[in-house]
Coordinates of C-alpha atoms and ligand atoms in Angstrom, one line a residue:
M1 CA -112.3 165.6 -86.7
L2 CA -109.8 163.2 -88.0
Y3 CA -112.1 160.4 -89.2
G4 CA -115.8 160.0 -89.9
A5 CA -117.7 157.9 -87.4
F6 CA -116.9 154.8 -89.4
G7 CA -113.2 155.4 -89.2
K8 CA -113.2 155.6 -85.4
P9 CA -112.5 152.5 -83.3
A10 CA -115.8 151.4 -81.8
P11 CA -116.0 152.6 -78.2
A12 CA -115.4 149.8 -75.6
P13 CA -118.6 148.0 -74.9
G14 CA -120.0 148.4 -71.4
P15 CA -122.9 146.9 -69.5
P16 CA -125.8 146.4 -70.3
R17 CA -124.5 144.6 -73.3
P18 CA -126.1 146.0 -76.4
L19 CA -127.3 143.7 -79.2
T20 CA -124.7 145.0 -81.5
R21 CA -121.5 146.6 -80.5
P22 CA -121.8 150.4 -80.3
V23 CA -121.2 152.3 -83.4
A24 CA -121.1 156.1 -83.2
G25 CA -124.6 157.2 -84.0
G26 CA -126.0 160.1 -86.0
L27 CA -125.2 161.3 -89.4
L28 CA -121.6 161.5 -90.5
P29 CA -119.6 164.5 -91.3
H30 CA -118.9 164.8 -95.0
F31 CA -115.9 166.1 -96.6
M32 CA -117.8 167.6 -99.4
S33 CA -121.4 168.5 -99.7
A34 CA -122.5 165.6 -101.9
A35 CA -125.0 167.8 -103.7
P36 CA -128.2 166.0 -104.8
A37 CA -128.0 165.0 -108.4
S38 CA -129.6 167.5 -110.7
P39 CA -133.2 166.3 -111.4
A40 CA -132.2 166.2 -115.1
V41 CA -129.6 163.5 -114.7
S42 CA -130.5 160.7 -117.1
M43 CA -129.4 157.1 -117.2
D44 CA -128.2 157.8 -120.8
A45 CA -125.7 160.4 -119.4
I46 CA -124.6 158.0 -116.7
V47 CA -124.2 155.1 -119.1
A48 CA -122.3 157.3 -121.6
L49 CA -119.9 158.6 -118.9
A50 CA -119.4 155.0 -117.6
K51 CA -118.3 153.9 -121.0
R52 CA -116.5 157.0 -122.1
R53 CA -114.3 157.1 -119.0
G54 CA -113.8 153.4 -118.6
F55 CA -116.0 152.6 -115.6
I56 CA -118.3 150.0 -117.1
F57 CA -118.6 148.2 -120.4
Q58 CA -121.2 145.8 -121.8
S59 CA -119.8 142.3 -121.4
S60 CA -118.6 140.6 -124.6
E61 CA -119.4 143.8 -126.5
I62 CA -117.6 142.8 -129.6
Y63 CA -120.0 139.9 -130.0
G64 CA -123.0 142.0 -129.5
G65 CA -123.0 141.9 -125.7
L66 CA -124.8 139.5 -123.3
N67 CA -127.9 140.8 -121.7
G68 CA -127.5 141.2 -117.9
F69 CA -123.7 140.9 -117.8
F70 CA -121.2 143.8 -117.4
D71 CA -117.4 144.4 -117.3
Y72 CA -115.7 146.9 -115.1
G73 CA -113.0 149.0 -116.7
P74 CA -109.9 150.5 -115.1
L75 CA -111.8 153.2 -113.2
G76 CA -114.8 151.1 -112.4
V77 CA -112.8 148.4 -110.9
E78 CA -111.1 150.9 -108.6
L79 CA -114.4 152.4 -107.6
K80 CA -115.9 149.0 -106.9
K81 CA -112.9 147.8 -104.9
N82 CA -113.0 151.0 -102.8
I83 CA -116.7 150.4 -102.0
R84 CA -115.9 146.8 -101.0
D85 CA -112.9 147.9 -99.0
C86 CA -114.9 150.6 -97.1
W87 CA -117.6 148.1 -96.3
W88 CA -115.2 145.4 -95.2
A89 CA -113.2 147.9 -93.0
D90 CA -116.3 149.3 -91.3
M91 CA -118.3 146.0 -91.1
V92 CA -115.5 143.6 -90.2
R93 CA -112.1 145.1 -89.3
R94 CA -113.3 148.0 -87.2
R95 CA -115.8 146.0 -85.3
D96 CA -115.1 143.4 -82.6
D97 CA -118.2 141.4 -83.2
V98 CA -118.1 140.6 -86.9
V99 CA -115.7 138.1 -88.7
G100 CA -115.3 137.4 -92.4
V101 CA -115.5 134.4 -94.6
E102 CA -115.1 133.6 -98.3
T103 CA -117.2 130.6 -99.3
S104 CA -117.4 128.8 -102.6
I105 CA -119.7 129.9 -105.3
I106 CA -120.8 126.3 -106.1
M107 CA -122.0 124.5 -103.0
H108 CA -123.5 121.2 -102.3
P109 CA -126.9 121.2 -104.1
K110 CA -128.6 120.2 -100.8
V111 CA -127.7 123.6 -99.5
W112 CA -130.3 125.1 -101.9
E113 CA -132.9 122.5 -101.1
A114 CA -132.5 123.2 -97.4
S115 CA -132.6 127.0 -97.9
G116 CA -135.8 126.8 -99.9
H117 CA -134.2 128.1 -103.1
V118 CA -134.8 125.0 -105.2
A119 CA -138.5 125.1 -104.5
G120 CA -139.1 128.7 -104.0
F121 CA -136.6 131.0 -105.5
T122 CA -138.8 131.9 -108.4
D123 CA -140.2 134.9 -110.2
P124 CA -143.5 134.8 -112.1
L125 CA -142.8 134.6 -115.8
V126 CA -145.1 135.6 -118.6
D127 CA -144.4 134.9 -122.2
C128 CA -145.7 136.8 -125.2
K129 CA -146.3 134.0 -127.7
V130 CA -146.2 136.4 -130.7
S131 CA -143.2 138.7 -129.9
K132 CA -141.3 136.0 -127.9
Q133 CA -140.7 138.7 -125.2
R134 CA -140.7 137.6 -121.6
Y135 CA -141.9 139.6 -118.7
R136 CA -142.0 139.4 -114.9
A137 CA -145.7 139.2 -114.1
D138 CA -145.2 141.5 -111.1
Q139 CA -143.7 144.2 -113.4
L140 CA -146.5 144.0 -115.9
F141 CA -149.5 146.1 -115.0
F142 CA -152.9 146.1 -116.5
S143 CA -156.4 147.6 -116.0
P144 CA -159.8 147.2 -117.4
V145 CA -161.0 150.2 -119.3
I146 CA -164.4 151.1 -118.0
V147 CA -166.8 153.7 -119.6
E148 CA -170.1 154.4 -117.8
G149 CA -169.8 151.1 -115.9
A150 CA -169.1 148.9 -118.9
V151 CA -165.7 147.2 -119.6
I152 CA -164.7 148.1 -123.2
G153 CA -161.3 146.4 -123.1
Y154 CA -158.0 146.2 -121.3
V155 CA -154.7 148.1 -121.3
S156 CA -151.3 147.2 -120.1
A157 CA -148.0 148.9 -119.2
L158 CA -144.6 147.9 -117.8
E159 CA -143.8 149.1 -114.3
S160 CA -142.2 152.5 -114.2
E161 CA -142.6 155.7 -112.3
R162 CA -145.5 156.5 -114.6
T163 CA -147.3 153.2 -114.7
T164 CA -150.7 154.7 -113.8
E165 CA -150.4 157.7 -116.1
D166 CA -149.3 155.3 -119.0
L167 CA -152.3 153.1 -118.3
Q168 CA -154.7 156.1 -118.2
A169 CA -153.3 157.4 -121.5
A170 CA -153.7 154.0 -123.1
A171 CA -157.3 153.8 -121.8
E172 CA -158.2 157.2 -123.3
T173 CA -156.7 156.1 -126.6
L174 CA -158.7 152.8 -126.5
K175 CA -161.9 154.7 -125.8
R176 CA -161.2 157.1 -128.8
K177 CA -160.3 154.2 -131.1
K178 CA -163.5 152.3 -130.2
A179 CA -165.5 155.6 -130.5
V180 CA -167.2 154.9 -127.2
Q181 CA -169.2 157.9 -125.7
G182 CA -169.4 158.6 -122.0
K183 CA -167.3 159.1 -118.9
L184 CA -164.1 157.1 -118.7
E185 CA -163.4 155.8 -115.2
P186 CA -159.9 156.2 -113.7
V187 CA -157.8 153.0 -114.3
A188 CA -157.3 150.6 -111.5
P189 CA -153.8 149.1 -112.0
R190 CA -153.1 145.5 -110.9
D191 CA -150.0 143.5 -111.7
F192 CA -150.4 140.4 -113.9
T193 CA -150.0 138.0 -111.0
E194 CA -153.4 139.2 -109.9
A195 CA -155.1 138.6 -113.3
K196 CA -158.0 136.2 -113.1
P197 CA -157.9 133.3 -115.5
E198 CA -160.6 134.8 -117.6
E199 CA -158.7 138.2 -117.8
V200 CA -155.4 136.7 -119.1
P201 CA -156.5 136.4 -122.8
L202 CA -158.0 140.0 -122.7
V203 CA -154.8 141.8 -121.6
P204 CA -152.7 143.2 -124.5
S205 CA -149.1 142.3 -124.7
P206 CA -146.9 145.4 -124.1
A207 CA -144.8 144.3 -127.1
T208 CA -147.6 144.0 -129.7
G209 CA -150.5 146.0 -128.2
E210 CA -152.8 143.1 -129.0
A211 CA -154.6 140.8 -126.6
G212 CA -154.5 137.0 -126.7
S213 CA -150.7 136.3 -126.8
L214 CA -149.8 136.5 -123.1
T215 CA -149.4 133.2 -121.2
P216 CA -150.6 132.9 -117.6
P217 CA -147.8 133.5 -115.1
R218 CA -145.7 130.5 -114.2
A219 CA -143.0 130.1 -111.6
F220 CA -139.5 130.4 -113.1
N221 CA -136.5 129.4 -110.9
M222 CA -133.8 131.9 -111.2
M223 CA -130.9 129.7 -110.2
F224 CA -128.3 129.0 -112.9
E225 CA -127.7 125.3 -113.2
T226 CA -124.4 123.6 -114.0
Y227 CA -122.8 120.2 -113.7
V228 CA -120.0 119.1 -111.4
G229 CA -117.7 116.4 -112.7
A230 CA -117.7 114.4 -115.9
L231 CA -121.3 113.2 -115.7
R232 CA -124.1 115.3 -117.1
D233 CA -127.0 113.7 -115.4
A234 CA -129.4 114.8 -112.6
S235 CA -127.0 113.5 -110.0
A236 CA -124.3 116.0 -111.1
V237 CA -126.5 119.1 -111.1
A238 CA -125.3 122.0 -109.0
Y239 CA -126.1 125.7 -108.9
L240 CA -124.3 129.0 -109.0
R241 CA -125.2 130.6 -105.7
P242 CA -128.0 133.1 -106.0
E243 CA -126.9 134.7 -102.7
T244 CA -123.8 134.7 -100.6
A245 CA -125.8 134.3 -97.4
Q246 CA -126.0 130.5 -97.4
G247 CA -122.2 130.3 -97.2
M248 CA -122.3 131.9 -93.8
F249 CA -125.1 129.6 -92.5
V250 CA -123.4 126.5 -93.7
D251 CA -120.1 127.6 -92.1
F252 CA -121.8 128.7 -88.8
R253 CA -120.5 125.8 -86.8
N254 CA -117.0 126.1 -88.3
V255 CA -116.8 129.7 -87.3
V256 CA -118.2 129.1 -83.8
D257 CA -115.7 126.2 -83.3
T258 CA -112.7 128.1 -84.5
G259 CA -113.4 131.8 -84.3
R260 CA -113.7 132.5 -80.6
V261 CA -117.0 134.3 -81.3
K262 CA -119.7 135.0 -78.7
L263 CA -123.3 135.9 -79.3
P264 CA -124.2 138.3 -80.6
F265 CA -121.8 138.1 -83.5
G266 CA -121.8 138.4 -87.3
I267 CA -120.3 136.6 -90.2
A268 CA -119.7 138.7 -93.3
Q269 CA -118.9 137.9 -96.8
I270 CA -118.4 139.8 -100.1
G271 CA -118.7 137.8 -103.3
K272 CA -120.4 137.1 -106.6
S273 CA -124.0 135.9 -106.9
F274 CA -125.9 134.8 -110.0
R275 CA -129.5 135.0 -110.8
N276 CA -131.1 134.2 -114.2
E277 CA -133.2 137.4 -114.0
I278 CA -136.2 137.3 -116.4
T279 CA -135.8 141.0 -117.1
P280 CA -132.3 142.3 -116.3
R281 CA -132.6 146.1 -116.7
N282 CA -131.5 149.6 -115.8
F283 CA -127.9 149.0 -116.6
I284 CA -126.1 147.4 -113.6
F285 CA -129.1 147.7 -111.3
R286 CA -130.5 144.3 -112.1
S287 CA -128.0 142.0 -113.7
R288 CA -127.5 138.3 -113.9
E289 CA -124.1 138.3 -112.4
F290 CA -123.5 140.7 -109.5
E291 CA -121.7 141.1 -106.3
Q292 CA -123.2 141.1 -102.8
M293 CA -122.0 142.2 -99.4
E294 CA -124.0 140.3 -96.8
M295 CA -123.7 139.9 -93.1
E296 CA -125.5 137.4 -90.9
Y297 CA -125.8 138.7 -87.4
F298 CA -126.5 135.9 -85.0
I299 CA -128.4 136.8 -81.8
H300 CA -129.8 134.8 -78.8
P301 CA -133.3 133.6 -79.5
D302 CA -134.5 135.6 -76.5
A303 CA -132.8 138.8 -77.6
D304 CA -134.9 141.7 -78.7
W305 CA -134.7 141.0 -82.5
L306 CA -136.7 144.0 -83.4
A307 CA -134.3 146.4 -81.6
C308 CA -131.4 144.7 -83.3
H309 CA -133.1 145.0 -86.7
E310 CA -133.6 148.7 -86.1
E311 CA -130.0 149.1 -85.0
W312 CA -128.7 147.5 -88.2
L313 CA -131.1 149.6 -90.3
R314 CA -129.6 152.7 -88.8
W315 CA -126.1 151.5 -89.3
C316 CA -126.7 150.8 -93.0
Q317 CA -128.2 154.2 -93.6
D318 CA -125.3 155.9 -91.8
W319 CA -122.8 153.8 -93.8
L320 CA -124.3 154.8 -97.1
Q321 CA -123.9 158.4 -96.1
S322 CA -120.3 157.8 -95.0
I323 CA -119.5 156.9 -98.6
G324 CA -121.2 160.0 -99.9
L325 CA -124.8 159.1 -100.7
P326 CA -127.0 162.1 -99.7
A327 CA -129.8 161.4 -97.2
T328 CA -132.2 163.2 -99.6
H329 CA -131.9 160.3 -102.0
L330 CA -132.6 157.6 -99.4
S331 CA -135.9 156.3 -98.0
L332 CA -137.2 153.2 -96.3
H333 CA -139.7 150.7 -97.5
E334 CA -141.3 148.3 -95.0
H335 CA -142.3 145.0 -96.7
P336 CA -146.0 144.4 -96.0
K337 CA -146.5 141.2 -94.0
E338 CA -148.2 139.3 -96.8
K339 CA -145.3 140.1 -99.2
L340 CA -142.5 139.0 -96.9
A341 CA -140.0 136.4 -98.3
F342 CA -140.5 133.0 -97.0
Y343 CA -137.7 133.3 -94.5
S344 CA -138.4 136.7 -93.2
R345 CA -140.2 138.1 -90.1
R346 CA -139.6 141.6 -91.0
T347 CA -137.8 143.2 -94.0
V348 CA -137.1 146.9 -94.5
D349 CA -135.4 148.0 -97.7
I350 CA -133.3 151.1 -97.9
M351 CA -134.4 152.7 -101.2
F352 CA -132.5 154.9 -103.4
R353 CA -133.8 157.5 -105.8
Y354 CA -132.3 156.4 -109.1
P355 CA -133.1 158.3 -112.3
F356 CA -135.5 155.5 -113.3
G357 CA -137.3 155.6 -110.0
V358 CA -137.1 154.8 -106.3
Q359 CA -135.7 151.3 -106.0
E360 CA -134.3 148.8 -103.5
L361 CA -130.7 149.3 -102.6
W362 CA -130.2 147.4 -99.3
G363 CA -132.5 144.8 -97.7
I364 CA -132.3 144.4 -93.9
A365 CA -134.2 141.2 -93.0
A366 CA -135.0 139.5 -89.8
R367 CA -134.6 135.8 -90.8
S368 CA -135.4 134.3 -87.4
D369 CA -133.8 130.8 -86.9
Y370 CA -135.1 129.7 -90.3
D371 CA -131.8 129.0 -92.1
L372 CA -129.9 127.3 -89.3
K373 CA -133.0 125.1 -88.5
Q374 CA -133.3 124.1 -92.1
H375 CA -129.7 123.2 -92.4
Q376 CA -129.9 121.3 -89.1
Q377 CA -132.8 119.3 -90.4
H378 CA -131.4 118.6 -93.9
S379 CA -127.8 117.9 -92.9
G380 CA -128.5 116.1 -89.6
V381 CA -125.8 118.2 -88.0
P382 CA -126.9 120.3 -85.0
Q383 CA -126.6 124.0 -85.7
V384 CA -126.4 125.1 -82.1
Y385 CA -124.5 127.5 -80.0
F386 CA -123.7 126.7 -76.3
D387 CA -124.9 129.6 -74.2
E388 CA -122.5 129.8 -71.2
A389 CA -124.9 131.9 -69.1
T390 CA -127.8 129.4 -69.2
K391 CA -125.8 126.3 -70.0
Q392 CA -128.2 125.6 -72.8
K393 CA -127.8 124.9 -76.5
V394 CA -129.7 127.4 -78.6
V395 CA -130.2 127.9 -82.3
P396 CA -129.5 131.6 -82.8
H397 CA -131.8 134.0 -84.7
V398 CA -130.4 136.2 -87.5
I399 CA -130.6 139.8 -88.7
E400 CA -129.2 140.1 -92.2
P401 CA -128.2 143.3 -94.0
A402 CA -127.7 142.3 -97.6
V403 CA -126.6 144.8 -100.3
G404 CA -125.4 144.7 -103.9
V405 CA -122.0 146.3 -104.7
D406 CA -123.2 147.1 -108.2
R407 CA -126.3 148.9 -107.0
I408 CA -124.2 151.0 -104.6
L409 CA -121.8 151.8 -107.4
L410 CA -124.7 152.9 -109.7
A411 CA -126.2 155.0 -106.8
V412 CA -122.9 156.9 -106.2
L413 CA -122.6 157.5 -110.0
C414 CA -126.2 158.8 -110.2
A415 CA -126.0 160.9 -107.0
G416 CA -122.6 162.3 -107.8
Y417 CA -123.2 163.2 -111.5
A418 CA -123.8 166.8 -112.5
E419 CA -123.4 169.0 -115.5
E420 CA -122.7 172.6 -114.6
D421 CA -122.1 175.9 -116.2
V422 CA -118.9 177.4 -114.8
T423 CA -117.3 180.8 -115.4
D424 CA -113.5 181.1 -115.7
D425 CA -111.3 184.0 -114.6
K426 CA -111.9 185.7 -117.9
G427 CA -115.7 185.5 -117.5
N428 CA -116.1 182.8 -120.1
V429 CA -118.9 180.3 -119.3
E430 CA -118.3 176.7 -120.1
K431 CA -119.9 173.3 -119.2
R432 CA -118.3 171.0 -116.8
T433 CA -119.3 167.4 -116.0
V434 CA -118.4 166.5 -112.5
L435 CA -118.7 163.3 -110.4
R436 CA -119.0 164.2 -106.8
L437 CA -117.6 161.0 -105.3
S438 CA -116.6 160.8 -101.7
P439 CA -112.8 160.7 -101.3
R440 CA -113.4 157.4 -99.5
I441 CA -114.4 155.7 -102.7
A442 CA -113.1 158.0 -105.6
P443 CA -111.1 155.8 -108.0
V444 CA -108.3 158.5 -108.1
K445 CA -107.7 160.4 -104.9
V446 CA -105.3 163.1 -106.3
A447 CA -104.1 164.2 -109.7
V448 CA -100.5 165.5 -109.8
L449 CA -100.1 168.1 -112.5
P450 CA -96.9 170.0 -113.4
L451 CA -97.9 173.5 -114.7
L452 CA -95.8 173.1 -117.8
K453 CA -94.5 169.9 -119.3
N454 CA -91.4 171.5 -120.9
K455 CA -90.0 172.8 -117.6
E456 CA -87.8 170.1 -116.3
A457 CA -87.8 171.3 -112.7
L458 CA -91.6 171.3 -112.5
V459 CA -91.8 167.9 -114.1
A460 CA -89.1 166.5 -111.8
R461 CA -90.9 167.8 -108.6
A462 CA -94.2 166.5 -109.9
R463 CA -92.9 163.1 -110.6
E464 CA -91.3 163.0 -107.2
L465 CA -94.5 163.8 -105.4
H466 CA -96.5 161.4 -107.6
A467 CA -94.1 158.6 -106.7
K468 CA -94.4 159.4 -103.0
L469 CA -98.2 159.6 -103.0
K470 CA -98.7 156.4 -105.0
R471 CA -97.2 154.3 -102.3
N472 CA -100.5 154.7 -100.4
Y473 CA -103.0 156.2 -102.7
A474 CA -104.4 155.9 -106.2
V475 CA -103.0 158.9 -107.9
F476 CA -102.8 160.1 -111.4
Y477 CA -100.0 162.0 -113.2
D478 CA -101.0 164.3 -116.1
E479 CA -98.9 166.8 -117.9
G480 CA -100.8 167.0 -121.2
G481 CA -102.8 170.1 -122.2
A482 CA -104.0 173.3 -120.6
I483 CA -104.3 173.2 -116.8
G484 CA -108.1 174.0 -117.0
R485 CA -108.6 171.1 -119.3
R486 CA -106.7 168.8 -117.0
Y487 CA -108.9 169.8 -114.1
R488 CA -112.0 169.0 -116.2
R489 CA -110.7 165.6 -117.0
Q490 CA -110.3 164.8 -113.3
D491 CA -113.7 166.4 -112.4
E492 CA -115.4 163.9 -114.8
I493 CA -113.9 160.9 -113.1
G494 CA -114.5 162.2 -109.6
T495 CA -111.0 163.0 -108.5
P496 CA -111.4 165.1 -105.3
W497 CA -108.2 167.0 -105.5
C498 CA -105.7 168.2 -108.1
V499 CA -102.2 169.3 -107.0
T500 CA -100.4 171.7 -109.4
I501 CA -96.7 172.1 -109.2
D502 CA -95.9 175.6 -110.3
F503 CA -93.2 178.2 -110.1
E504 CA -93.9 179.0 -106.5
T505 CA -93.3 175.4 -105.7
I506 CA -89.8 175.3 -107.1
E507 CA -88.7 178.9 -106.7
K508 CA -90.4 180.0 -103.4
D509 CA -91.7 178.0 -100.5
G510 CA -92.2 174.5 -101.9
T511 CA -96.0 174.7 -101.6
F512 CA -98.4 173.4 -104.3
T513 CA -101.7 174.7 -105.5
L514 CA -104.5 172.4 -104.2
R515 CA -107.6 172.6 -106.3
E516 CA -110.8 171.2 -104.9
R517 CA -113.2 169.4 -107.2
D518 CA -116.5 170.6 -105.8
S519 CA -115.8 174.2 -104.9
M520 CA -113.2 174.5 -107.6
Q521 CA -111.3 176.7 -105.1
Q522 CA -107.6 176.8 -105.0
R523 CA -105.2 177.3 -102.1
R524 CA -101.6 176.8 -101.3
I525 CA -100.7 173.6 -99.4
T526 CA -97.5 172.0 -98.1
E527 CA -96.6 168.4 -98.7
A528 CA -97.1 167.6 -95.1
E529 CA -100.6 169.2 -95.2
L530 CA -101.5 167.3 -98.3
F531 CA -100.6 163.9 -96.6
Q532 CA -102.6 165.0 -93.5
L533 CA -105.6 165.9 -95.7
L534 CA -105.5 162.5 -97.4
A535 CA -105.1 160.7 -94.1
E536 CA -108.2 162.4 -92.7
Q537 CA -110.4 162.0 -95.8
V538 CA -109.4 158.7 -97.2
Y539 CA -110.2 156.0 -94.6
Ligands
GAP601 N1 -129.6 137.0 -98.7 C1 -130.7 137.9 -99.0 C2 -130.7 138.4 -100.4 O1 -129.9 138.0 -101.2 P1 -132.0 140.1 -101.9 O2 -132.9 141.2 -101.5 O3 -132.4 139.1 -102.9 O4 -131.6 139.4 -100.5 C3 -129.8 141.5 -101.6 O5 -130.6 140.7 -102.4 C4 -129.3 142.7 -102.3 O6 -128.5 142.2 -103.5 C5 -130.4 143.6 -103.0 O7 -130.8 144.5 -102.0 C6 -129.6 144.2 -104.1 O8 -128.8 145.3 -103.6 C7 -128.7 143.1 -104.5 N2 -129.3 142.4 -105.7 C8 -130.2 141.4 -105.7 N3 -130.5 141.0 -107.0 C9 -129.7 141.7 -107.8 C10 -129.5 141.8 -109.2 N4 -130.1 141.0 -110.0 N5 -128.6 142.6 -109.7 C11 -127.9 143.5 -108.9 N6 -128.0 143.5 -107.5 C12 -128.9 142.6 -107.0

């Protein structure tokens, strides 16, 4: 097969017209078995590799860093760009029903009033008055400690994979400390948004372990404010966008009027978003400046929105696998009705198994006609689509797949990272660190290595091949050190193939040694075959 399903042109649509244009279904063939990350993979190892090999740095590091902000280094920026490019190619260019836009980061402040963000884009904030630490109330868990039916105190713990175990251990410690006899009941964790007013002063702060310093939760708006123009008063307040989505809604009429689009159709955008997160954490997973890839898929109000939602859910899962995320690391989380965001009829998150737990990667929301209706009301400009079939003006409904580029990047690093024992030809066992990145997104596709750097003919041929390859691909030329060491350097940054120019190349048949990253197997390959391999795998 030449291309994975996402590389193929979509089949021509035929009646009955589906809600979304057909995309080849099923799971995608993968070039390499993206092996599940070893269970031992730790965030420390990922962060260390990211820094060591120039993927990701702390922002403003020489000034001590700025919490929640990150910089992408030479390899990180390539990896990120490849993720964006794959998404754009599959979501926009290879489909007939999705167009792209790039809207401004600072929009008219009324956009955010209409969308509900000014009033409702809040997280529940809790302060510890003693330590000055701040917590998100929904990430701070507590429980009464009950012995023989009597409450002897409260324990608290921050959300983690082991919240219940941590609370139970703390409860046992408290019982011991207070020298209370009798049977300890299992803890009953609740998050701090559910604390009754009389419980608030009794819950210990996770920072100090002492009760009495936590404030009741209060709504904290996460939008960053700024001023537009020379005045610094309330009339000049504007916001850095907390999502790219509103750009697509606000430009809906512009696209309909100019884009020759017909329902159902989507408007997609990739761009930076900003949220003043109370607790940025887990490296780039939750940061204050991040990048989103969002698509608003507009459907007729009478269309089967649930079927459309399901279809996009499947598409997103398939796409994640097409860039190498193993299905074993993915799962779905259906938001319970009572916890849905204010705009949502149904939201399902695609979850990823990160080293710090199973967390949201991609949200697929059915937003009904909420946004267009809100903008219609607040702007006074009709946000309608003229339906040729019924000769009626309708306000379309929306299905929205919204994902963060940084979260995908972290997921591919975590899923691809492995430390392995490998045995060389002489039977020596050594460690190798390998990043199993799909060739679609790997920052370097091929490394070109002359076997010896002091043999002019080898070097000349290697440089010639390097120059040819780099017209189309990110390639790396490396002549320093033993060949095995050069392979290891490429393994660690996820380069799928190394090509060695050796004596057979220049003295015999012109073929190179192709060494595959995952299997570490080597075979002879011609230049034409190398280009064919790249054309098949890098799309
Ligand atoms: N327009 C809908 C929307 O923005 P969301 O669930 O708030 O929905 C969509 O965000 C995606 O953006 C998330 O699934 C996640 O991948 C990414 N994201 C959200 N907040 C983020 C943060 N603070 N840091 C990194 N990525 C974030």
